[in-house]
Coordinates of C-alpha atoms in Angstrom, one line a residue:
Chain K
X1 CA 70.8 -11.4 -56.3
X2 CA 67.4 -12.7 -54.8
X3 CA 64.4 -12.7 -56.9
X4 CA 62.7 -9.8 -54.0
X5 CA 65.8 -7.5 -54.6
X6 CA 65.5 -8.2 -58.5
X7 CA 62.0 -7.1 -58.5
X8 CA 62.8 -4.2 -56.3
X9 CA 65.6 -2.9 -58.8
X10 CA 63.2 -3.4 -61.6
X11 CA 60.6 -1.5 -60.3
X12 CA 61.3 1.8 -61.0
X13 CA 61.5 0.8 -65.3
X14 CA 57.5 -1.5 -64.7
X15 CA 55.7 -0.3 -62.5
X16 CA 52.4 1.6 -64.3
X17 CA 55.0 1.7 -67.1
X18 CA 52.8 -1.1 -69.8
X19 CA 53.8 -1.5 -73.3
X20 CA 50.5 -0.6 -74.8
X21 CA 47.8 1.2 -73.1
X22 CA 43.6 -0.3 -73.2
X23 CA 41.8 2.1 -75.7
X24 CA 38.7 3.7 -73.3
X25 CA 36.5 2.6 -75.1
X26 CA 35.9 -1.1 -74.7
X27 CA 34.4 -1.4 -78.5
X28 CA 37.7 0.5 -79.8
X29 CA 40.0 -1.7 -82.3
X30 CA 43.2 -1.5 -82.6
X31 CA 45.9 -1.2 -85.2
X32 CA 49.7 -0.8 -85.7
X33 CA 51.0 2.3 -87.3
X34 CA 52.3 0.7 -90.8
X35 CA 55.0 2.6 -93.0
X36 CA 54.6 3.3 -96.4
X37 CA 56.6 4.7 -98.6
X38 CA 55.6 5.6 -102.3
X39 CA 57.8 7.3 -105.0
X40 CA 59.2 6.5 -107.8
X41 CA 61.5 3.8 -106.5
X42 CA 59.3 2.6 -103.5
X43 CA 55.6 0.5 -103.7
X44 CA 54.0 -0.7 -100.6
X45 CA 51.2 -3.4 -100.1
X46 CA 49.3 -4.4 -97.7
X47 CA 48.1 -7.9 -96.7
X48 CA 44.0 -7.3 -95.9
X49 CA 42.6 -10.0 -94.0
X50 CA 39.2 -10.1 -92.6
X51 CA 39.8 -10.8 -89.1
X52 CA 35.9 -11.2 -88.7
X53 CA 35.5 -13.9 -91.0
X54 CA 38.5 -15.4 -89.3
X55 CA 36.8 -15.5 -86.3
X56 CA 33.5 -17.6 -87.9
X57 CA 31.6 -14.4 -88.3
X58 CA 29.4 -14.3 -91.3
X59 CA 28.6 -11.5 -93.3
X60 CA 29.9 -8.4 -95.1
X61 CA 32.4 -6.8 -93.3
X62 CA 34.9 -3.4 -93.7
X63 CA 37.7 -2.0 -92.7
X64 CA 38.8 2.2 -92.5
X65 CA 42.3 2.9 -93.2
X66 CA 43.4 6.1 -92.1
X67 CA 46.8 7.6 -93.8
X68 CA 49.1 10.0 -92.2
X69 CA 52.3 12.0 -93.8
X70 CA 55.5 11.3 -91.7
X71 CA 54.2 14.8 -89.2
X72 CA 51.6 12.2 -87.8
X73 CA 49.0 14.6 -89.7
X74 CA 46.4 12.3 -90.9
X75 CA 45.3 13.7 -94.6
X76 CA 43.1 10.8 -95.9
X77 CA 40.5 8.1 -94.2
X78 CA 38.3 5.6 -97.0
X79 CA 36.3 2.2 -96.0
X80 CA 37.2 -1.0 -98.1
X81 CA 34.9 -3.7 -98.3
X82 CA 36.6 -6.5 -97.4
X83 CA 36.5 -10.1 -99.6
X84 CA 35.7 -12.7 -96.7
X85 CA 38.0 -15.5 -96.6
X86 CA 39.9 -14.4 -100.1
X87 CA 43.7 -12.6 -100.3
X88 CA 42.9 -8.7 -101.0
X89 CA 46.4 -7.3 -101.6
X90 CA 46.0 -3.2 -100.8
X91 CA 48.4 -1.9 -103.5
X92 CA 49.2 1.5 -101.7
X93 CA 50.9 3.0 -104.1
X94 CA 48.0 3.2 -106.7
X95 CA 45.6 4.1 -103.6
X96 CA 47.4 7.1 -102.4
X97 CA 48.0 7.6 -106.2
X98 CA 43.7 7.8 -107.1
X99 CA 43.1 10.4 -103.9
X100 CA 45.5 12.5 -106.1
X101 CA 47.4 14.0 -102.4
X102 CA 50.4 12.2 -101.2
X103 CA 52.0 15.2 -99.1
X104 CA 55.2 12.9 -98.5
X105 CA 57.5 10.0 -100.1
X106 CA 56.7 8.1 -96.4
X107 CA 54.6 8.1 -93.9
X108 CA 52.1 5.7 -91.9
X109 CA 48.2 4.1 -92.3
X110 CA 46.4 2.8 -89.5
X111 CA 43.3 -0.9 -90.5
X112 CA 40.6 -0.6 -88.3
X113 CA 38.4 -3.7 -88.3
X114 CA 34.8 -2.4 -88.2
X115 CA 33.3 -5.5 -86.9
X116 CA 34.4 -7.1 -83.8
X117 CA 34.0 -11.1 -83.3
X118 CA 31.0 -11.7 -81.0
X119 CA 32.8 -14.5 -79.8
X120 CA 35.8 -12.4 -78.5
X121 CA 33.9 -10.3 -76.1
X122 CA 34.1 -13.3 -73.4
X123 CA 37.6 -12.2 -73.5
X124 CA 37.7 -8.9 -73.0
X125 CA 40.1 -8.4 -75.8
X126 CA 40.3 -6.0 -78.4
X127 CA 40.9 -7.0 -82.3
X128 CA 44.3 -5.3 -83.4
X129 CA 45.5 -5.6 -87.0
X130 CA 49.2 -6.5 -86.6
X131 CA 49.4 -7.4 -90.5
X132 CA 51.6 -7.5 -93.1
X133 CA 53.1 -5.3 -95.4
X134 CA 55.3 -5.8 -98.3
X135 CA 57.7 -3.7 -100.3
X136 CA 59.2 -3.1 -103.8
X137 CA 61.9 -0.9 -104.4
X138 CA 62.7 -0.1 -108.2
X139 CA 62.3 -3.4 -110.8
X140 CA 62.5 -5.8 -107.8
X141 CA 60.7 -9.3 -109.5
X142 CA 60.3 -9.6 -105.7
X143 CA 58.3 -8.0 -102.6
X144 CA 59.8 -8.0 -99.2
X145 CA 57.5 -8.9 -96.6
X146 CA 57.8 -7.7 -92.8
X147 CA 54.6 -7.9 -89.8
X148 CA 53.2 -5.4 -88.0
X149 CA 54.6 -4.9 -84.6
X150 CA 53.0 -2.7 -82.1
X151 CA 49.6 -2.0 -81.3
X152 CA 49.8 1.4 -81.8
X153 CA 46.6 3.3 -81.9
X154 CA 43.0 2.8 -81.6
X155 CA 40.3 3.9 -83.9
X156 CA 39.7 7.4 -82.0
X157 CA 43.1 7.8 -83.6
X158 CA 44.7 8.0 -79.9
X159 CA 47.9 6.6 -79.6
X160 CA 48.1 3.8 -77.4
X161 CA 51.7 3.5 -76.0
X162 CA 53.4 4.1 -72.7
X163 CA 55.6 6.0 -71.4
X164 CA 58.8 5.2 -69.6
X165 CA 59.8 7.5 -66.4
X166 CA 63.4 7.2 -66.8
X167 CA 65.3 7.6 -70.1
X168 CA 65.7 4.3 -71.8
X169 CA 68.1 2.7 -74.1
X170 CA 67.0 0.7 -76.8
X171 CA 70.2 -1.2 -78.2
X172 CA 69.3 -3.0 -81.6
X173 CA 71.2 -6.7 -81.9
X174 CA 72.2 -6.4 -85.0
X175 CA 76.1 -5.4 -86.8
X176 CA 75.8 -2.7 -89.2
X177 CA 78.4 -3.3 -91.7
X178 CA 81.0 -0.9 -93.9
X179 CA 79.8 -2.0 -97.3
X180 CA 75.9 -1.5 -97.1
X181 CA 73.4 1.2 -96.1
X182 CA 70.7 1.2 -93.5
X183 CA 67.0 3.4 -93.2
X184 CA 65.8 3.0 -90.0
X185 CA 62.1 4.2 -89.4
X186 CA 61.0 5.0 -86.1
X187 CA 57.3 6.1 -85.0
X188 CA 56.4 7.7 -82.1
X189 CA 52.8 5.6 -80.7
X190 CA 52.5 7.4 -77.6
X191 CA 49.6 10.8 -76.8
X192 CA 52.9 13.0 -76.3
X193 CA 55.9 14.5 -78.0
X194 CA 59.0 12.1 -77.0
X195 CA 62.7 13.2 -76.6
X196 CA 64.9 11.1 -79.1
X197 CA 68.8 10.3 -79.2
X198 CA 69.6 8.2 -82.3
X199 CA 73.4 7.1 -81.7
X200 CA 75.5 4.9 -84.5
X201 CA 77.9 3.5 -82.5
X202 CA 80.9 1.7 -83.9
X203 CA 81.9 -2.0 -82.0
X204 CA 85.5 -0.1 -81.3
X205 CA 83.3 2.4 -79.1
X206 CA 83.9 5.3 -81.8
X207 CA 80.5 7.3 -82.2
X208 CA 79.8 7.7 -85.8
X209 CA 76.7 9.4 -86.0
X210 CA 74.5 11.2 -83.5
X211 CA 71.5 13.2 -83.8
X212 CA 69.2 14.6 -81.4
X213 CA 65.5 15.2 -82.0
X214 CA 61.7 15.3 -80.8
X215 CA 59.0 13.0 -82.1
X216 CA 55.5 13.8 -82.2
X217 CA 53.0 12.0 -81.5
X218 CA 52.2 9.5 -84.6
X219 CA 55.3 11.2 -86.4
X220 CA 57.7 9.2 -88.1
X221 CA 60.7 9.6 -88.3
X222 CA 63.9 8.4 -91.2
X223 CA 67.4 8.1 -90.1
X224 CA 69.2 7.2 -93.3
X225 CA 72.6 5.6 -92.3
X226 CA 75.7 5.5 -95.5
X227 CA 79.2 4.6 -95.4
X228 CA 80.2 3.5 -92.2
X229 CA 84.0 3.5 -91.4
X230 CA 83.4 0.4 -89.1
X231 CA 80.7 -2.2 -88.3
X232 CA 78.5 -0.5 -85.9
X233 CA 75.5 -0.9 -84.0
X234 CA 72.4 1.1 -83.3
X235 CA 71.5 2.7 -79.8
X236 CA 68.3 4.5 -79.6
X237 CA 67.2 6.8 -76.3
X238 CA 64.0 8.1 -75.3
X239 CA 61.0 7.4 -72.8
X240 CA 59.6 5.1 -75.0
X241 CA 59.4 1.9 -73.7
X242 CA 60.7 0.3 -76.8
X243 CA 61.7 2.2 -79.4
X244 CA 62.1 -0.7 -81.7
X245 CA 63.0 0.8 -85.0
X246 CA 61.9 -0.5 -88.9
X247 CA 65.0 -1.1 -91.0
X248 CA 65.6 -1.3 -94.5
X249 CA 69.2 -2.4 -95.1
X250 CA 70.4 -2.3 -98.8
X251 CA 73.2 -3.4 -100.8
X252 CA 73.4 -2.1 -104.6
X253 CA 69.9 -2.3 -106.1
X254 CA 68.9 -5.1 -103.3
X255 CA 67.1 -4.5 -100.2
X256 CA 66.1 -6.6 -96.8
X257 CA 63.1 -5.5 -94.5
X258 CA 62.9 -5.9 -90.6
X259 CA 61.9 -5.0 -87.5
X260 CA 64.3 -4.4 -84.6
Chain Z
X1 CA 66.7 -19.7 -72.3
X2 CA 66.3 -19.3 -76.2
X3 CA 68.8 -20.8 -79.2
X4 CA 69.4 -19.5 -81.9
X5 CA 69.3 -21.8 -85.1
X6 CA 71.2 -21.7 -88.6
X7 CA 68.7 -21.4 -91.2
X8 CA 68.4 -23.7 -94.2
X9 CA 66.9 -22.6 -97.5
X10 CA 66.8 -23.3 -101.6
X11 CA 70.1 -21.4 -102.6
X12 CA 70.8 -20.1 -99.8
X13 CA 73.0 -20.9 -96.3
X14 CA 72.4 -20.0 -93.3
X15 CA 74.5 -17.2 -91.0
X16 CA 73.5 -16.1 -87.5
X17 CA 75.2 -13.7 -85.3
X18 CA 75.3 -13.8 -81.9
X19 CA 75.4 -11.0 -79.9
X20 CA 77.1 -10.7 -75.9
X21 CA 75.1 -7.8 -75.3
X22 CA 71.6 -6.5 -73.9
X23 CA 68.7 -5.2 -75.7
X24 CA 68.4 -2.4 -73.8
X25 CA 69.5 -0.7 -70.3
X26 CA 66.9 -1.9 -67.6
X27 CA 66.4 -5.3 -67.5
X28 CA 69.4 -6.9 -66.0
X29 CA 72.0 -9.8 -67.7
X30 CA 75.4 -11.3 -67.4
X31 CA 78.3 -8.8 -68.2
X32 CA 80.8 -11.1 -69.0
X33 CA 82.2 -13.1 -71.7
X34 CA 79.8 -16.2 -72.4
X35 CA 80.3 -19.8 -74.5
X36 CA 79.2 -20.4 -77.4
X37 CA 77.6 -23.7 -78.2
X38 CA 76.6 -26.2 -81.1
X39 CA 73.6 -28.3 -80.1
X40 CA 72.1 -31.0 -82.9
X41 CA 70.2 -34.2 -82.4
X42 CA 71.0 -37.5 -84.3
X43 CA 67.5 -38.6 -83.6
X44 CA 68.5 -40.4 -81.1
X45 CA 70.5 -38.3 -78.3
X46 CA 71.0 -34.3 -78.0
X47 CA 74.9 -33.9 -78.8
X48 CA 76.7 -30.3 -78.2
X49 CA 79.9 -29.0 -78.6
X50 CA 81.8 -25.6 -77.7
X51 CA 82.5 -23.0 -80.4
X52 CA 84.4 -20.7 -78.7
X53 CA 83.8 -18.2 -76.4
X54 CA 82.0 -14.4 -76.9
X55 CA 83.3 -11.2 -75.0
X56 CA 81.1 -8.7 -73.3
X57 CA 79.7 -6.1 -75.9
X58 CA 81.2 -8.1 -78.9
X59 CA 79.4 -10.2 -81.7
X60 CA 80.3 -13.1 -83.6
X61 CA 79.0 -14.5 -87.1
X62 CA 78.5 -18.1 -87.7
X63 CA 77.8 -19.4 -91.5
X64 CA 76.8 -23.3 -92.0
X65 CA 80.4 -23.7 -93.5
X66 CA 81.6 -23.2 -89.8
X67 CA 79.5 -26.2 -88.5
X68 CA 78.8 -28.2 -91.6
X69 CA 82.0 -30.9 -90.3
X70 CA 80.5 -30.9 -86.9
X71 CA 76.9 -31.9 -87.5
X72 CA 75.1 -34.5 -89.4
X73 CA 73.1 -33.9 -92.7
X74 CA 69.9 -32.7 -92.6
X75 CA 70.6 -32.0 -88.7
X76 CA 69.2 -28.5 -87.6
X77 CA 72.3 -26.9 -86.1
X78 CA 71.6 -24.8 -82.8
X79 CA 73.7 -22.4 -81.3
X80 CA 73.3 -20.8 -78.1
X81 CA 75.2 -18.2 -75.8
X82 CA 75.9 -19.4 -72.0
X83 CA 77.4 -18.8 -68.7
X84 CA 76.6 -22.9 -68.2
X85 CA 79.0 -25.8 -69.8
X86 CA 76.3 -27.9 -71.9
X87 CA 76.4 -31.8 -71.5
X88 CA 78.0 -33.5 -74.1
X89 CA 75.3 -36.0 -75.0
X90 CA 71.9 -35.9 -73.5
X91 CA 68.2 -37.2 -73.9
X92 CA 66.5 -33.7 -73.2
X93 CA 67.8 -30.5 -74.7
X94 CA 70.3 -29.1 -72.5
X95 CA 69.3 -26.1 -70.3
X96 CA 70.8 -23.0 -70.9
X97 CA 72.1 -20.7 -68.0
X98 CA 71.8 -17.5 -70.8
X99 CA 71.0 -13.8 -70.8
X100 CA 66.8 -13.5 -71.4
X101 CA 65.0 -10.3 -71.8
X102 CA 61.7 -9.4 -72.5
X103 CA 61.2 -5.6 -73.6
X104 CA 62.3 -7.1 -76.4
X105 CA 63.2 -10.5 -76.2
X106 CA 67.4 -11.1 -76.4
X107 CA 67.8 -12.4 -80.2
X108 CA 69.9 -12.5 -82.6
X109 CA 70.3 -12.3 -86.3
X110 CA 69.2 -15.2 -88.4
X111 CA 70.1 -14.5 -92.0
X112 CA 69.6 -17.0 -95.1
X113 CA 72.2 -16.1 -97.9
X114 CA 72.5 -16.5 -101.7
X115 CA 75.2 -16.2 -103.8
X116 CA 73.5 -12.5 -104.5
X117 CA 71.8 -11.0 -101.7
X118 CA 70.8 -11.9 -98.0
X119 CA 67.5 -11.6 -96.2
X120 CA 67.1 -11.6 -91.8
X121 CA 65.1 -11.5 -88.7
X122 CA 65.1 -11.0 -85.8
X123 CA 64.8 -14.5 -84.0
X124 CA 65.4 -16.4 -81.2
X125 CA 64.0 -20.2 -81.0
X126 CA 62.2 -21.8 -77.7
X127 CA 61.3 -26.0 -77.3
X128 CA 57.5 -26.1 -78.4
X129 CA 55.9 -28.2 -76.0
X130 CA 55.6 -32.2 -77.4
X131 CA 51.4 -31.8 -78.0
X132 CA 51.1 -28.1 -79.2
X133 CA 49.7 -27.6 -82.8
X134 CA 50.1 -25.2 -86.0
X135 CA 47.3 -22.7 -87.2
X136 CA 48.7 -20.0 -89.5
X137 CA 47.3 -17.4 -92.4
X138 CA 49.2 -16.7 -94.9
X139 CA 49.1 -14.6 -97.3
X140 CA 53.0 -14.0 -98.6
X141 CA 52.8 -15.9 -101.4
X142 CA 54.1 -13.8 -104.9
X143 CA 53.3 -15.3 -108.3
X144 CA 55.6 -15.4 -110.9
X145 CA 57.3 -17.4 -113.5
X146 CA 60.8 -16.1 -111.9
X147 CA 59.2 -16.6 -107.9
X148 CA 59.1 -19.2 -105.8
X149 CA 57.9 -19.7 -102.5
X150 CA 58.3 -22.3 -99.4
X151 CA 57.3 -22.9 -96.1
X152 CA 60.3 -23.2 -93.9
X153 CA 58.9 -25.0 -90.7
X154 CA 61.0 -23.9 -87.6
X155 CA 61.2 -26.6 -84.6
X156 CA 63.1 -27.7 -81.1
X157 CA 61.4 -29.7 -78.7
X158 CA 63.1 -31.2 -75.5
X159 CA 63.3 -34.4 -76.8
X160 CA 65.7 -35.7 -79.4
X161 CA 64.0 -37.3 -82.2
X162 CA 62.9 -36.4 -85.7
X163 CA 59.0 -36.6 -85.3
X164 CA 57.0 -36.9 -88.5
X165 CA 54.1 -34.8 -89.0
X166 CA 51.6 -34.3 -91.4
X167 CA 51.7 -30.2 -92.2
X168 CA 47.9 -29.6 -94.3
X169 CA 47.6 -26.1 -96.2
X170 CA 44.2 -25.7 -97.1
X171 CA 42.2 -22.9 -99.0
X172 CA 40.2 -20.7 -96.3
X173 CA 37.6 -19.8 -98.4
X174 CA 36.2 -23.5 -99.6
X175 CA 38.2 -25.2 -96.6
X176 CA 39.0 -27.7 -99.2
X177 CA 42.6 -29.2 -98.8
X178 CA 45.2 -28.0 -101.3
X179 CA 48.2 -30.4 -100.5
X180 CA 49.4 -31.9 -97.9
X181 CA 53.5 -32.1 -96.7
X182 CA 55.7 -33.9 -94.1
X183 CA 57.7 -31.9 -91.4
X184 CA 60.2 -33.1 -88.6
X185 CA 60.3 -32.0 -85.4
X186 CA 63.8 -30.3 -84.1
X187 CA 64.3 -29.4 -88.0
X188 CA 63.8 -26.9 -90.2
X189 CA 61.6 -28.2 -93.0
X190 CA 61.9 -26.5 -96.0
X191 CA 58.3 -27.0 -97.8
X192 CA 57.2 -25.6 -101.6
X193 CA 54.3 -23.9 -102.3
X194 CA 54.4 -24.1 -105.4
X195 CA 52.9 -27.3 -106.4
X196 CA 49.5 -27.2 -104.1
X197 CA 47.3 -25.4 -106.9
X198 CA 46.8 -21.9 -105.0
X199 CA 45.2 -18.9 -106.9
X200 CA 46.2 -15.4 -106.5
X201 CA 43.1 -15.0 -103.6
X202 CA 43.1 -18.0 -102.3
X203 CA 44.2 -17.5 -99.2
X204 CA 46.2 -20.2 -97.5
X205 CA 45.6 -21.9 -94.0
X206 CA 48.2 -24.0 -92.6
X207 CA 47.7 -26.7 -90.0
X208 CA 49.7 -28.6 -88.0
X209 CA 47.7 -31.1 -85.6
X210 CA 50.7 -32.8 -83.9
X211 CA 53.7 -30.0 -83.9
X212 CA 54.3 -26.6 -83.3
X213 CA 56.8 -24.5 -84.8
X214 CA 57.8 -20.8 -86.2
X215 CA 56.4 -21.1 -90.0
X216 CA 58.6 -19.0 -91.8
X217 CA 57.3 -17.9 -95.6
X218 CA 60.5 -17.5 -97.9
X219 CA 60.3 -16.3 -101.5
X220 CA 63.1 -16.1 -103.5
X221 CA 63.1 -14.4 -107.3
X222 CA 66.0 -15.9 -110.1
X223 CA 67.7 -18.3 -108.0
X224 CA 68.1 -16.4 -105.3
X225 CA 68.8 -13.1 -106.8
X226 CA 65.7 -11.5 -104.1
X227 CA 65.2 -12.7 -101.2
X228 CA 62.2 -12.4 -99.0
X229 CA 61.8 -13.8 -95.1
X230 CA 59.3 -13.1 -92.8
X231 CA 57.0 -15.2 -90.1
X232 CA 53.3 -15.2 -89.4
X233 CA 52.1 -14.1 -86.2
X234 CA 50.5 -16.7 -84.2
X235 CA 46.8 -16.7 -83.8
X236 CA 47.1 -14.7 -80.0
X237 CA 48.5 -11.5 -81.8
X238 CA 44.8 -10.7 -83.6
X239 CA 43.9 -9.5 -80.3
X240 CA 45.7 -7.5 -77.3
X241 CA 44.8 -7.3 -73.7
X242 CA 41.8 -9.4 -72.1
X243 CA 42.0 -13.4 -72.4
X244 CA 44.7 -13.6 -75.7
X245 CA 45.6 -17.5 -75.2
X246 CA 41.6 -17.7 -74.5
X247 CA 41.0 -15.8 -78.4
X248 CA 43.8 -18.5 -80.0
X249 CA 42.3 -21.3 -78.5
X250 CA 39.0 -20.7 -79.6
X251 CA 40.1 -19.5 -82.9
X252 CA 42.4 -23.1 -83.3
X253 CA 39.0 -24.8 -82.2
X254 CA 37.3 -23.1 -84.5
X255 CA 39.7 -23.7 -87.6
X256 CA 40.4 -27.0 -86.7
X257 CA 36.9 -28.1 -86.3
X258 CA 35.9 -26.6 -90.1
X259 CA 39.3 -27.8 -91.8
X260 CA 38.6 -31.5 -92.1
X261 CA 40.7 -34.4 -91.0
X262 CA 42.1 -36.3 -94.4
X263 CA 43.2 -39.9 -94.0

């Protein structure tokens, strides 16, 4: 097929169809929507790094992080100094635990970066915190680590992703197998409510699970997957334009974290 | 046209599955079965081999055991799906004729496994160009007596060879240099953190002048009873839209001017 009838064919899933959306503002920042999960078997950290002082700029700078329950209902916002060019671990668990209101075992928190690099503004970008968060499930010696992937929202709390036209279909590389037990987590970063078809799909073309639902904006939503008659794979449909899923894959008291 | 490596780490294998199948719906690939290849280099010459071959929609796992007879020691082995035959022996890395997305990129599963547990990601592994460099943040280190922690550096350039490079992880704070390692290019260097005297806030800065690569942090607890494996960003993904090559280039600049040169 030429490369002009390639393009043409294409069209129709690109065209005014981008990933994420620029805030309005062009002193907005921008951050991923994280997952954390906090109960009695779950803690969840967060990697705080001062982007600023990355970027050579001196001073005393902050960061807001803004927590919402898995509705996308935000319930708490707090500034955090931040400790320069030093590791500051954000243990999440004791946060949400001093505010004394965690409405839900999961949900999401948004790092905004309060001071923007002087020396990015020749290039008209906009600082996103893509970070990284860690988690330990019961007596775990060991934190699993797994990076931010989307930028998600921006600091007026608007959610920044597009949306497709046409129903897409996201199809996750990756074999789920009979003896272990999946979470998948998926967010929904765009302004409106999104149509979703989760689909577990076994490789002999057997559908194992299905389940049909709508996402809100920010919401977040938990598919927990459990014994699986055959390896299978994970087919996700909706208008986002990638509706990359979190997964937490586990096998007895072990867990592994990734992103689709 | 991406490959797909076979992970090496302290007690663990590697395993990667390949998958003969799209991402998603929309962007447009081969639907048909596909080979799959072994590619290593000697140091000398780029050597590759067929597996076997992959059917439309199917998946196949591939453990170290599989190739350990077919490559030499210490050799990274690289596997990669195809429509093209591969040239047996070769100077340059051969070019695939392979299915490549973007919305995500086509990958497959790179798993490192213990004789307890396994940890993935995501991954899919491009030739770094021959004069690219290394600047990475990271902050994944976890202290305990049962922990320990390593750099794995991940590299393929075109050309065969090993290339040795100096890898220097310094303390951002003080910019003082904490210790300083050797890494080979096509390889996958497995480097410990252990021994460079970082504190619980220091926060580490890695720098490679001469060589690029993925640097992947892996922490395992009691011998590889937990596992942890993920990769930094690079410096581009602090910032979105506008000039984002333009933002890593000054911040490299930057880092690399403060982080001084040690003969």
């Amino acid at each position: 097929m030429s490369n002009l009838l390639k393009k043409i064919k294409k069209s129709p899933w690109v065209l005014g169809q981008r990933l994420t959306k620029k805030p309005r503002n062009s002193q907005s920042v921008v951050s991923d929507l994280f997952v954390w999960r906090c109960n009695k078997d779950w803690s969840t950290y967060f990697e705080l790094l001062d982007l600023a002082s990355l970027f050579g700029e001196k001073g005393q700078h902050q960061v807001d992080i803004v927590f919402f329950d898995n509705n996308g209902d935000k319930f708490h916002q707090q500034s955090i100094e931040l400790s320069g060019l030093y590791r500051q671990v954000l243990d999440i668990s004791k946060f949400l635990a001093t505010i004394n209101h965690q409405p839900s075992d999961y949900g999401t928190f948004c790092v905004f970066h309060k001071q923007i690099p002087n020396s990015l503004l020749n290039f008209k970008s906009f600082i996103t915190e893509r970070g990284y968060v860690s988690y330990r499930y019961k007596n775990s010696p060991l934190s699993s680590y797994v990076h931010g992937n989307l930028d998600a929202i921006d600091d007026t709390l608007m959610p920044l992703s597009g949306s497709s036209f046409l129903n897409r279909e996201y199809y996750l590389q990756y074999v789920l197998e009979i003896n272990k037990n999946y979470e998948f987590f998926l967010i929904n970063p765009n302004s409106k409510s999104k149509k979703i078809t989760f689909k577990i799909i076994g490789f002999n073309n057997i559908i194992q699970i299905k389940k049909n639902l709508t996402l809100e904006p920010r919401q977040l939503y938990s598919l927990p997957v459990k014994e699986l008659s055959s390896p299978s794979r994970l087919v996700i449909k909706s208008k986002m334009i990638m509706a990359r899923p979190l997964v937490f894959s586990f096998e007895n008291d072990n867990f592994d974290v990734f992103h689709g | 046209m991406s490959y797909f490596p076979l992970l090496k780490a302290p007690y663990c294998y590697g395993q990667t599955t390949l998958y003969n199948f799209s991402p998603n719906n929309w962007e447009s690939v081969f639907r048909g079965s596909q080979t799959i290849n072994l590619s290593y280099t000697d140091g000398d010459f780029w050597y590759s081999a067929v597996l076997g071959e992959l059917a439309y929609g199917d998946f196949q796992v591939i453990k170290y055991k599989d190739v350990r007879n077919l490559v030499p020691d210490n050799a990274l082995p690289l596997l990669s799906l195809t429509q093209n035959k591969l040239e047996k022996i070769s100077k340059e890395l051969p070019q695939l004729v392979s299915n490549q997305t973007n919305v995500p990129d086509f990958r497959s599963t790179l798993s490192l496994v213990s004789q307890h547990t396994a940890t993935s990601y995501q991954g899919e592994l491009n030739p770094f160009p021959p004069k690219a460099s290394l600047l990475t943040f990271s902050p994944f280190l976890q202290f305990s007596d049962e922990v320990e922690n390593f750099l794995l550096l991940l590299n393929i350039e075109k050309k065969a060879g090993n290339r040795k490079v100096r890898v220097e992880i310094f303390d951002a704070a003080t910019k003082k240099i904490k210790c300083e390692k050797t890494a080979f290019s096509n390889s996958i260097t497995s480097i410990s953190l252990d021994d460079c005297g970082l504190a619980k806030n220091d926060l580490p800065v890695v720098i490679c002048r001469e060589m690029s690569g993925i640097p992947l942090y892996f922490s395992c607890a009691n011998q590889g009873k937990f596992l942890s494996l993920e990769h930094t960003h690079p410096p581009a993904s602090l910032v979105v839209h506008g000039d984002r090559f333009g933002a890593q280039k000054h911040l490299k600049n930057y880092w690399f001017s403060q982080l001084k040169h040690h003969e």
